[in-house]
């Protein structure tokens, strides 16, 4: 700890720059000298070169006499330190060293370092809440006003902004500590003042609202929310974040402040703030829709609650419960019901994936697909997703560090499918379901194993009573006993029976039981087991009650590859308009033969898919099945083709035969709808490619061709690689040169992105040969474009420029204006990096005109960025500012946040070169906020670039 104040000489920067000795402040002198003092004090204990001092005082345009002025100021400061040190035990000395000037003192003699030491002590592991509050209060008391008050210049502004952010964070930490274990009223005054300084700081507003609400001033808390929301809308054009909105709703509902409640033991935790990537996006909430009328699992729910309670306070990285049991026993229903029940224990969200480990069509979800889905849900931009599984898992676990999240891994095949998806964070829980007993997880990860058995007869009767009413069940005990027997204790079968019985409320249950018995007598067992025979009888009985149109749809849905489908795809299978299939889907979901697991998307239970597949081969002939498949394939191919044309503006999309009547192909209104459809349907499209149907090779390779751009732009490179191989096999089987050319291009692109340049180049060159053979200028243009980019990345600018010119030539021959714009931009970019800025400027300006004419917003963004760079290199800093600003706005509009952040850094550089320092720091601060939102690591080039500009 530091000595008494009167025994030390201090430097004070958190306010006016002053020296303090014997408890009194000493005036340093004019602003320029105070800046020299501050420039040395921020590196106390380390030599500071004279050139660095000059840059900090005057910036990049120092006057001729700057060096002499520094020497003069240092001499005056040295004498002042010597005079102050005469009566101090801890003096402050300013000495000359070979590396520059050295302020010789302990770090805690400079108030900004003392502030950081106190904050670090407060954050240290083992620090109690009361001591944390005391330390942070002491740190905040060191502030005497605006840091470096009265000093001008870029360096002072940067330091001031960085310290203000640290001040804000410390204030929020202190307020939270006081709210949890101190006096809420004590924080209201200081926080009100700080929020006046930082009106856009949501964490400050949240702490102040909690304090006001806790002390009975809820109306003022709501006024505070309204004021912050207004500021955010006016200044940034955004709304409040999820945490503040949730608190606002809680206050409106009259709930007590979270800080004052006494939660159950299982919910106690002192958790840090969510990382920026979670603060800036909606928290993931991926659980399927709630199960209506869930009952009969009190023992299992109690066991799960006990597992969670026993985990509180453990240092283990993750708590796992592996729920196992036979098909149809209700594992998913139990997991989803319990996960929703404990949502408040995991306030940072829920992740869910159906791993399809026992899919009857063999379409198992690979860990790389599942973890990529989690990264998407956590707000990671496609361009920030690393290519390999190991790196993706590392990023996924890093994002969960310090969070409390529930991860439900449903329908797992084995331990190896699950392990990469387990979170590594204390406080997160992984809930795994499987038909197999995953003992390996118990042995190596310490999983708690929970077996789910069929319901007892008493529990099954309780389920029927819950769904049909206790009176109706009690009135016919013998019939209920028969129904329970036929349902074999499986909740799936009970749900099917209950749905039909509920639809016929006046029909005796005895009649239903007789029908079940008759159905069972007509059927053989699926696999020779008694329970399978009984469940199959239940399915048969329910199916027989369907209308003929719904029964036909039920059968044809088995032809769909999964994992789910929407109304238009169902209509294509049935060959009817979408409005006619809507009531049929309602009939199937009402009878529990189909599940609407998320709004608008339908899926089978595995057992029902097997049953439907058996029916479709029995009752629908080969011609009917093939016609349904053809309509479905045409629906997806032509819809994807239409979406690709909008997402990638082009005049010559992939040629395809006209769709069959009833295919219900979609014509999209705009870019946004097309992109949303591709995002929702690409898992289905990839399943179609993975499960090729005989005779549909042309649809397979064409589908991969139109998906290539989407998969590339969104970082699904491993999926593109797999699909490319399937497309190549299909094209070779069909004998299509065009199909082979497109497949090789896709394979080259995937391998290029996955950092395998040599095999990528081989595929690109093979694609070129084939595109030449079929006379496709569009295909040659795109492939030369890929080769140009790859050559440039390898440092071969000459070859990159050559491919770019060839790309332009073929885009012109194809009449593709958006492609010409991309090629011209690439030519200009390469010329600029070779120093030919004037020619580069002409090419990029021509590119921008073409991109605007083609309506290519993404192209306009990248071209404007290139023009900003060229103008900057030519010394036209204001023109560079205009172009970079335009590019940043377009990147924001298209959602390319990483490109937007990189562009903002360049925009700041151009502002600085134009002498607009304040504007530079403003856009750099926006870039910093974006890097935080994207969750970029400290060693990311953008973060490093911002640190180099003293923005961190």
PDB file of C-alpha atoms in Angstrom, residues 211-318:
ATOM      1  CA  UNK A 211     -31.041   1.503  -7.560  1.00  0.00           C
ATOM      2  CA  UNK A 212     -34.074   3.737  -8.137  1.00  0.00           C
ATOM      3  CA  UNK A 213     -36.430   0.764  -8.304  1.00  0.00           C
ATOM      4  CA  UNK A 214     -34.892  -0.798  -5.193  1.00  0.00           C
ATOM      5  CA  UNK A 215     -35.455   2.392  -3.181  1.00  0.00           C
ATOM      6  CA  UNK A 216     -39.078   2.710  -4.246  1.00  0.00           C
ATOM      7  CA  UNK A 217     -38.520   5.288  -6.991  1.00  0.00           C
ATOM      8  CA  UNK A 218     -39.762   3.120  -9.865  1.00  0.00           C
ATOM      9  CA  UNK A 219     -41.323   6.023 -11.755  1.00  0.00           C
ATOM     10  CA  UNK A 220     -37.930   7.717 -11.926  1.00  0.00           C
ATOM     11  CA  UNK A 221     -36.396   4.442 -13.110  1.00  0.00           C
ATOM     12  CA  UNK A 222     -38.883   4.339 -15.986  1.00  0.00           C
ATOM     13  CA  UNK A 223     -38.125   7.995 -16.792  1.00  0.00           C
ATOM     14  CA  UNK A 224     -34.439   7.099 -16.876  1.00  0.00           C
ATOM     15  CA  UNK A 225     -35.131   4.318 -19.372  1.00  0.00           C
ATOM     16  CA  UNK A 226     -37.147   6.650 -21.593  1.00  0.00           C
ATOM     17  CA  UNK A 227     -34.346   9.235 -21.584  1.00  0.00           C
ATOM     18  CA  UNK A 228     -31.652   6.696 -22.490  1.00  0.00           C
ATOM     19  CA  UNK A 229     -33.812   5.216 -25.230  1.00  0.00           C
ATOM     20  CA  UNK A 230     -34.370   8.687 -26.688  1.00  0.00           C
ATOM     21  CA  UNK A 231     -30.635   9.452 -26.639  1.00  0.00           C
ATOM     22  CA  UNK A 232     -29.809   6.155 -28.365  1.00  0.00           C
ATOM     23  CA  UNK A 233     -32.409   6.751 -31.065  1.00  0.00           C
ATOM     24  CA  UNK A 234     -31.301  10.334 -31.726  1.00  0.00           C
ATOM     25  CA  UNK A 235     -27.532   9.796 -31.532  1.00  0.00           C
ATOM     26  CA  UNK A 236     -27.047   6.267 -32.910  1.00  0.00           C
ATOM     27  CA  UNK A 237     -30.343   5.351 -34.530  1.00  0.00           C
ATOM     28  CA  UNK A 238     -30.596   2.206 -32.339  1.00  0.00           C
ATOM     29  CA  UNK A 239     -32.805   0.886 -29.560  1.00  0.00           C
ATOM     30  CA  UNK A 240     -31.815  -0.249 -26.083  1.00  0.00           C
ATOM     31  CA  UNK A 241     -30.164  -3.632 -25.633  1.00  0.00           C
ATOM     32  CA  UNK A 242     -31.873  -6.822 -24.354  1.00  0.00           C
ATOM     33  CA  UNK A 243     -30.675  -6.417 -20.736  1.00  0.00           C
ATOM     34  CA  UNK A 244     -32.101  -2.914 -20.382  1.00  0.00           C
ATOM     35  CA  UNK A 245     -35.362  -3.845 -22.113  1.00  0.00           C
ATOM     36  CA  UNK A 246     -35.783  -6.853 -19.844  1.00  0.00           C
ATOM     37  CA  UNK A 247     -35.219  -4.714 -16.727  1.00  0.00           C
ATOM     38  CA  UNK A 248     -37.707  -2.156 -18.041  1.00  0.00           C
ATOM     39  CA  UNK A 249     -40.355  -4.858 -18.496  1.00  0.00           C
ATOM     40  CA  UNK A 250     -39.610  -6.264 -15.042  1.00  0.00           C
ATOM     41  CA  UNK A 251     -40.167  -2.849 -13.438  1.00  0.00           C
ATOM     42  CA  UNK A 252     -43.384  -2.366 -15.412  1.00  0.00           C
ATOM     43  CA  UNK A 253     -44.635  -5.711 -14.099  1.00  0.00           C
ATOM     44  CA  UNK A 254     -43.789  -4.666 -10.552  1.00  0.00           C
ATOM     45  CA  UNK A 255     -41.115  -7.308  -9.984  1.00  0.00           C
ATOM     46  CA  UNK A 256     -38.513  -6.692  -7.351  1.00  0.00           C
ATOM     47  CA  UNK A 257     -35.048  -5.705  -8.473  1.00  0.00           C
ATOM     48  CA  UNK A 258     -32.840  -8.696  -9.266  1.00  0.00           C
ATOM     49  CA  UNK A 259     -30.244  -7.407  -6.827  1.00  0.00           C
ATOM     50  CA  UNK A 260     -32.597  -7.647  -3.864  1.00  0.00           C
ATOM     51  CA  UNK A 261     -34.104 -11.058  -4.408  1.00  0.00           C
ATOM     52  CA  UNK A 262     -32.890 -14.151  -2.615  1.00  0.00           C
ATOM     53  CA  UNK A 263     -32.773 -16.829  -5.326  1.00  0.00           C
ATOM     54  CA  UNK A 264     -32.866 -20.538  -4.730  1.00  0.00           C
ATOM     55  CA  UNK A 265     -29.453 -22.136  -4.196  1.00  0.00           C
ATOM     56  CA  UNK A 266     -29.274 -23.437  -7.733  1.00  0.00           C
ATOM     57  CA  UNK A 267     -29.493 -19.905  -9.196  1.00  0.00           C
ATOM     58  CA  UNK A 268     -26.908 -18.134  -7.030  1.00  0.00           C
ATOM     59  CA  UNK A 269     -23.992 -16.790  -9.027  1.00  0.00           C
ATOM     60  CA  UNK A 270     -21.956 -13.656  -9.358  1.00  0.00           C
ATOM     61  CA  UNK A 271     -21.660 -13.663 -13.086  1.00  0.00           C
ATOM     62  CA  UNK A 272     -19.817 -11.109 -15.189  1.00  0.00           C
ATOM     63  CA  UNK A 273     -21.497  -9.039 -17.847  1.00  0.00           C
ATOM     64  CA  UNK A 274     -22.133 -10.903 -21.101  1.00  0.00           C
ATOM     65  CA  UNK A 275     -19.431 -10.318 -23.703  1.00  0.00           C
ATOM     66  CA  UNK A 276     -20.140  -7.667 -26.299  1.00  0.00           C
ATOM     67  CA  UNK A 277     -21.109 -10.273 -28.885  1.00  0.00           C
ATOM     68  CA  UNK A 278     -24.031 -11.245 -26.633  1.00  0.00           C
ATOM     69  CA  UNK A 279     -24.852  -7.737 -25.426  1.00  0.00           C
ATOM     70  CA  UNK A 280     -25.278  -6.418 -28.955  1.00  0.00           C
ATOM     71  CA  UNK A 281     -27.535  -9.177 -30.281  1.00  0.00           C
ATOM     72  CA  UNK A 282     -30.652 -10.906 -29.039  1.00  0.00           C
ATOM     73  CA  UNK A 283     -29.820 -13.686 -26.622  1.00  0.00           C
ATOM     74  CA  UNK A 284     -30.124 -17.091 -28.316  1.00  0.00           C
ATOM     75  CA  UNK A 285     -33.408 -18.840 -27.538  1.00  0.00           C
ATOM     76  CA  UNK A 286     -33.367 -21.972 -29.705  1.00  0.00           C
ATOM     77  CA  UNK A 287     -35.519 -24.323 -27.663  1.00  0.00           C
ATOM     78  CA  UNK A 288     -38.413 -25.876 -29.604  1.00  0.00           C
ATOM     79  CA  UNK A 289     -41.964 -24.854 -28.833  1.00  0.00           C
ATOM     80  CA  UNK A 290     -43.261 -25.750 -25.378  1.00  0.00           C
ATOM     81  CA  UNK A 291     -44.909 -29.140 -24.893  1.00  0.00           C
ATOM     82  CA  UNK A 292     -48.592 -28.716 -24.057  1.00  0.00           C
ATOM     83  CA  UNK A 293     -49.966 -30.850 -21.245  1.00  0.00           C
ATOM     84  CA  UNK A 294     -46.610 -32.294 -20.176  1.00  0.00           C
ATOM     85  CA  UNK A 295     -47.042 -34.544 -17.139  1.00  0.00           C
ATOM     86  CA  UNK A 296     -46.012 -37.855 -15.618  1.00  0.00           C
ATOM     87  CA  UNK A 297     -42.286 -37.235 -15.150  1.00  0.00           C
ATOM     88  CA  UNK A 298     -42.079 -35.889 -11.599  1.00  0.00           C
ATOM     89  CA  UNK A 299     -39.296 -38.289 -10.609  1.00  0.00           C
ATOM     90  CA  UNK A 300     -37.108 -37.415 -13.602  1.00  0.00           C
ATOM     91  CA  UNK A 301     -37.696 -33.667 -13.123  1.00  0.00           C
ATOM     92  CA  UNK A 302     -36.711 -33.944  -9.472  1.00  0.00           C
ATOM     93  CA  UNK A 303     -33.530 -35.802 -10.452  1.00  0.00           C
ATOM     94  CA  UNK A 304     -32.591 -33.074 -12.943  1.00  0.00           C
ATOM     95  CA  UNK A 305     -33.258 -30.387 -10.330  1.00  0.00           C
ATOM     96  CA  UNK A 306     -31.014 -32.212  -7.877  1.00  0.00           C
ATOM     97  CA  UNK A 307     -28.230 -32.441 -10.462  1.00  0.00           C
ATOM     98  CA  UNK A 308     -28.433 -28.698 -11.081  1.00  0.00           C
ATOM     99  CA  UNK A 309     -28.516 -27.853  -7.382  1.00  0.00           C
ATOM    100  CA  UNK A 310     -25.488 -30.053  -6.650  1.00  0.00           C
ATOM    101  CA  UNK A 311     -23.526 -28.306  -9.386  1.00  0.00           C
ATOM    102  CA  UNK A 312     -23.712 -24.855  -7.802  1.00  0.00           C
ATOM    103  CA  UNK A 313     -20.309 -23.763  -6.611  1.00  0.00           C
ATOM    104  CA  UNK A 314     -18.410 -26.567  -8.332  1.00  0.00           C
ATOM    105  CA  UNK A 315     -15.304 -25.645 -10.285  1.00  0.00           C
ATOM    106  CA  UNK A 316     -15.978 -28.182 -13.027  1.00  0.00           C
ATOM    107  CA  UNK A 317     -16.086 -26.708 -16.478  1.00  0.00           C
ATOM    108  CA  UNK A 318     -19.494 -28.121 -17.376  1.00  0.00           C
TER     109      UNK A 318
END
